[in-house]
XYZ file of C-alpha atoms in Angstrom:
199
model
C 4.152 124.800 49.366
C 0.516 123.656 49.339
C -0.342 122.918 52.939
C -3.454 120.850 53.572
C -6.361 122.835 55.016
C -6.059 120.834 58.232
C -3.107 119.036 59.783
C -5.371 116.010 60.252
C -5.713 115.732 56.445
C -1.935 115.575 56.100
C -1.688 113.047 58.927
C -4.314 110.766 57.377
C -2.521 110.968 54.007
C 0.844 110.124 55.574
C -0.460 107.190 57.600
C -2.465 105.937 54.587
C 0.789 105.681 52.628
C 2.347 103.545 55.371
C -0.769 101.356 55.558
C -0.692 100.921 51.759
C 2.940 99.762 51.978
C 2.079 97.237 54.690
C -0.934 96.041 52.684
C 1.321 95.485 49.662
C 3.555 93.288 51.822
C 0.516 91.396 53.120
C -0.781 90.807 49.592
C 2.367 88.895 48.694
C 3.861 87.457 51.877
C 1.379 88.008 54.702
C 0.760 85.247 57.263
C -2.671 85.042 58.871
C -1.127 84.031 62.215
C 0.592 87.427 62.528
C -1.378 90.296 64.061
C -2.818 92.596 61.403
C -1.978 90.287 58.489
C -3.815 87.948 56.157
C -2.364 85.070 54.138
C -0.580 86.485 51.106
C -0.481 85.027 47.616
C 2.920 83.367 48.038
C 1.878 81.974 51.447
C -1.272 80.464 49.949
C 0.583 79.134 46.893
C 3.321 77.527 49.006
C 0.687 75.493 50.860
C -1.104 74.417 47.654
C 0.028 71.148 46.069
C -1.541 72.093 42.709
C 0.759 75.115 42.282
C 3.830 74.479 40.101
C 6.943 74.928 42.261
C 10.369 76.027 41.027
C 13.246 75.896 43.496
C 14.718 79.326 44.180
C 18.346 80.351 44.390
C 20.068 83.540 45.485
C 19.593 85.636 42.347
C 22.490 87.690 40.990
C 23.206 89.395 37.679
C 25.243 86.320 36.713
C 22.417 83.795 37.157
C 19.207 85.829 36.771
C 18.656 84.816 33.135
C 18.883 81.113 34.022
C 16.550 81.579 37.011
C 13.929 83.478 35.001
C 14.315 80.850 32.293
C 13.444 78.120 34.807
C 10.249 80.009 35.677
C 9.248 80.471 32.034
C 10.002 76.813 31.282
C 7.579 75.791 34.054
C 4.693 77.929 32.738
C 2.005 75.644 31.270
C 1.713 75.802 27.474
C -1.940 76.868 27.797
C -0.850 80.079 29.558
C 2.206 81.085 27.554
C 1.349 83.981 25.264
C -1.749 85.089 27.193
C -2.118 88.863 27.274
C -2.371 89.155 31.062
C 0.388 86.666 31.922
C 3.053 88.240 34.134
C 6.004 87.110 36.172
C 5.764 89.014 39.448
C 9.320 89.465 40.709
C 10.968 90.864 43.828
C 13.062 94.031 43.712
C 16.382 92.207 43.915
C 15.496 90.040 40.891
C 14.501 93.153 38.942
C 17.778 94.903 39.801
C 19.799 91.828 38.845
C 17.957 91.505 35.531
C 18.422 95.172 34.610
C 22.123 94.855 35.452
C 22.378 91.718 33.323
C 20.683 93.526 30.427
C 23.125 96.388 30.679
C 26.328 94.466 31.177
C 26.203 91.803 28.477
C 28.107 89.345 30.672
C 31.803 89.784 31.436
C 32.648 92.062 28.509
C 30.366 94.826 29.828
C 30.558 96.465 26.421
C 26.970 96.187 25.136
C 26.040 96.974 21.546
C 28.636 99.046 19.651
C 30.718 99.203 22.859
C 28.151 101.546 24.430
C 28.280 99.786 27.789
C 25.011 99.661 29.741
C 21.986 99.588 27.487
C 19.191 100.123 30.007
C 17.643 103.576 29.985
C 14.872 104.913 32.216
C 11.927 102.952 33.500
C 10.926 100.980 30.426
C 8.774 97.880 30.683
C 10.676 94.677 31.416
C 9.992 91.415 29.619
C 11.653 88.011 29.544
C 11.142 85.474 26.762
C 8.007 87.335 25.725
C 6.503 87.394 29.234
C 5.946 90.717 31.006
C 7.784 91.230 34.292
C 6.116 93.134 37.120
C 8.096 94.300 40.149
C 5.985 93.393 43.187
C 7.459 95.439 46.008
C 5.832 93.218 48.626
C 7.641 90.054 47.544
C 10.594 88.829 49.583
C 14.033 88.726 47.950
C 14.616 85.846 45.524
C 10.890 85.171 45.168
C 8.696 85.298 42.071
C 5.326 84.123 40.837
C 4.120 83.616 37.272
C 0.362 83.968 36.869
C -2.343 85.625 34.862
C -3.533 88.878 36.363
C -7.096 87.590 35.987
C -6.263 84.623 38.253
C -5.252 86.795 41.238
C -7.820 88.512 43.449
C -7.799 91.169 46.179
C -10.950 91.750 48.183
C -11.992 94.309 50.754
C -15.269 95.209 52.460
C -16.133 98.664 51.135
C -19.469 98.975 52.936
C -18.569 97.159 56.131
C -19.151 98.603 59.595
C -15.535 97.709 60.393
C -14.188 100.324 57.939
C -13.073 103.405 59.805
C -10.565 106.250 59.513
C -10.366 108.651 62.428
C -7.962 111.169 63.969
C -8.263 111.566 67.724
C -6.757 114.633 69.426
C -5.804 113.362 72.876
C -5.513 116.878 74.363
C -9.198 116.936 75.292
C -9.048 113.450 76.819
C -5.831 113.319 78.838
C -4.224 116.731 78.358
C -1.335 115.310 76.329
C -0.056 116.761 73.085
C -0.589 113.508 71.225
C -2.714 112.626 68.248
C -3.855 109.090 67.495
C -4.875 107.722 64.129
C -7.347 104.850 63.800
C -7.644 102.898 60.534
C -9.713 99.746 60.349
C -10.590 97.691 57.282
C -10.890 94.111 56.135
C -8.952 92.601 53.246
C -7.792 89.336 51.787
C -6.320 87.745 48.668
C -6.956 84.544 46.755
C -6.263 82.972 43.387
C -8.592 81.009 41.183
C -6.649 78.076 39.701
C -3.509 76.876 41.485
C -2.335 74.707 38.591
C -1.977 77.865 36.486
C 0.526 79.472 38.852
C 4.296 78.999 38.988
C 5.828 79.806 42.379
C 9.561 80.494 42.532
C 10.526 79.962 46.170
């Protein structure tokens, strides 16, 4: 019920949301060879021999605890317990873990026979390590790293940054509107030996 003062403002907001979603995907699984993408964190880590690799499986509620345990077991002792250490997990791993928390294995009875014990959107942890749902990660993929070891960069003052709405009616008589968004971005990590890649 609060319309933007101009339709172009709404259009820019809508397209910006779609661009943000695509950027999130690029941050985690982008491939520089694809048009409009840059190498994502998991792409870079997979090509780095110093990164600690853990073989992935198809994660379900039945095996998610064992799979997360394998990731935690691979985290170097110097990192375990650090404040900004997270395991970045895909959506399907998060769903499987929440289901495993609620079901308490085959009995599905929980504490005091109250069945599922997961309420709302509380913070997830595993073995004392915070879990973060990274929507851009592919299914059955995860990465354990310190937040301070992961970097996203973009050129804020670059000439290549541009957002524009072009009304094509004045140019070709059509009833079309085009949106132009240009920017530069990239990701990198600092120390590969302090990252665990589950893939």
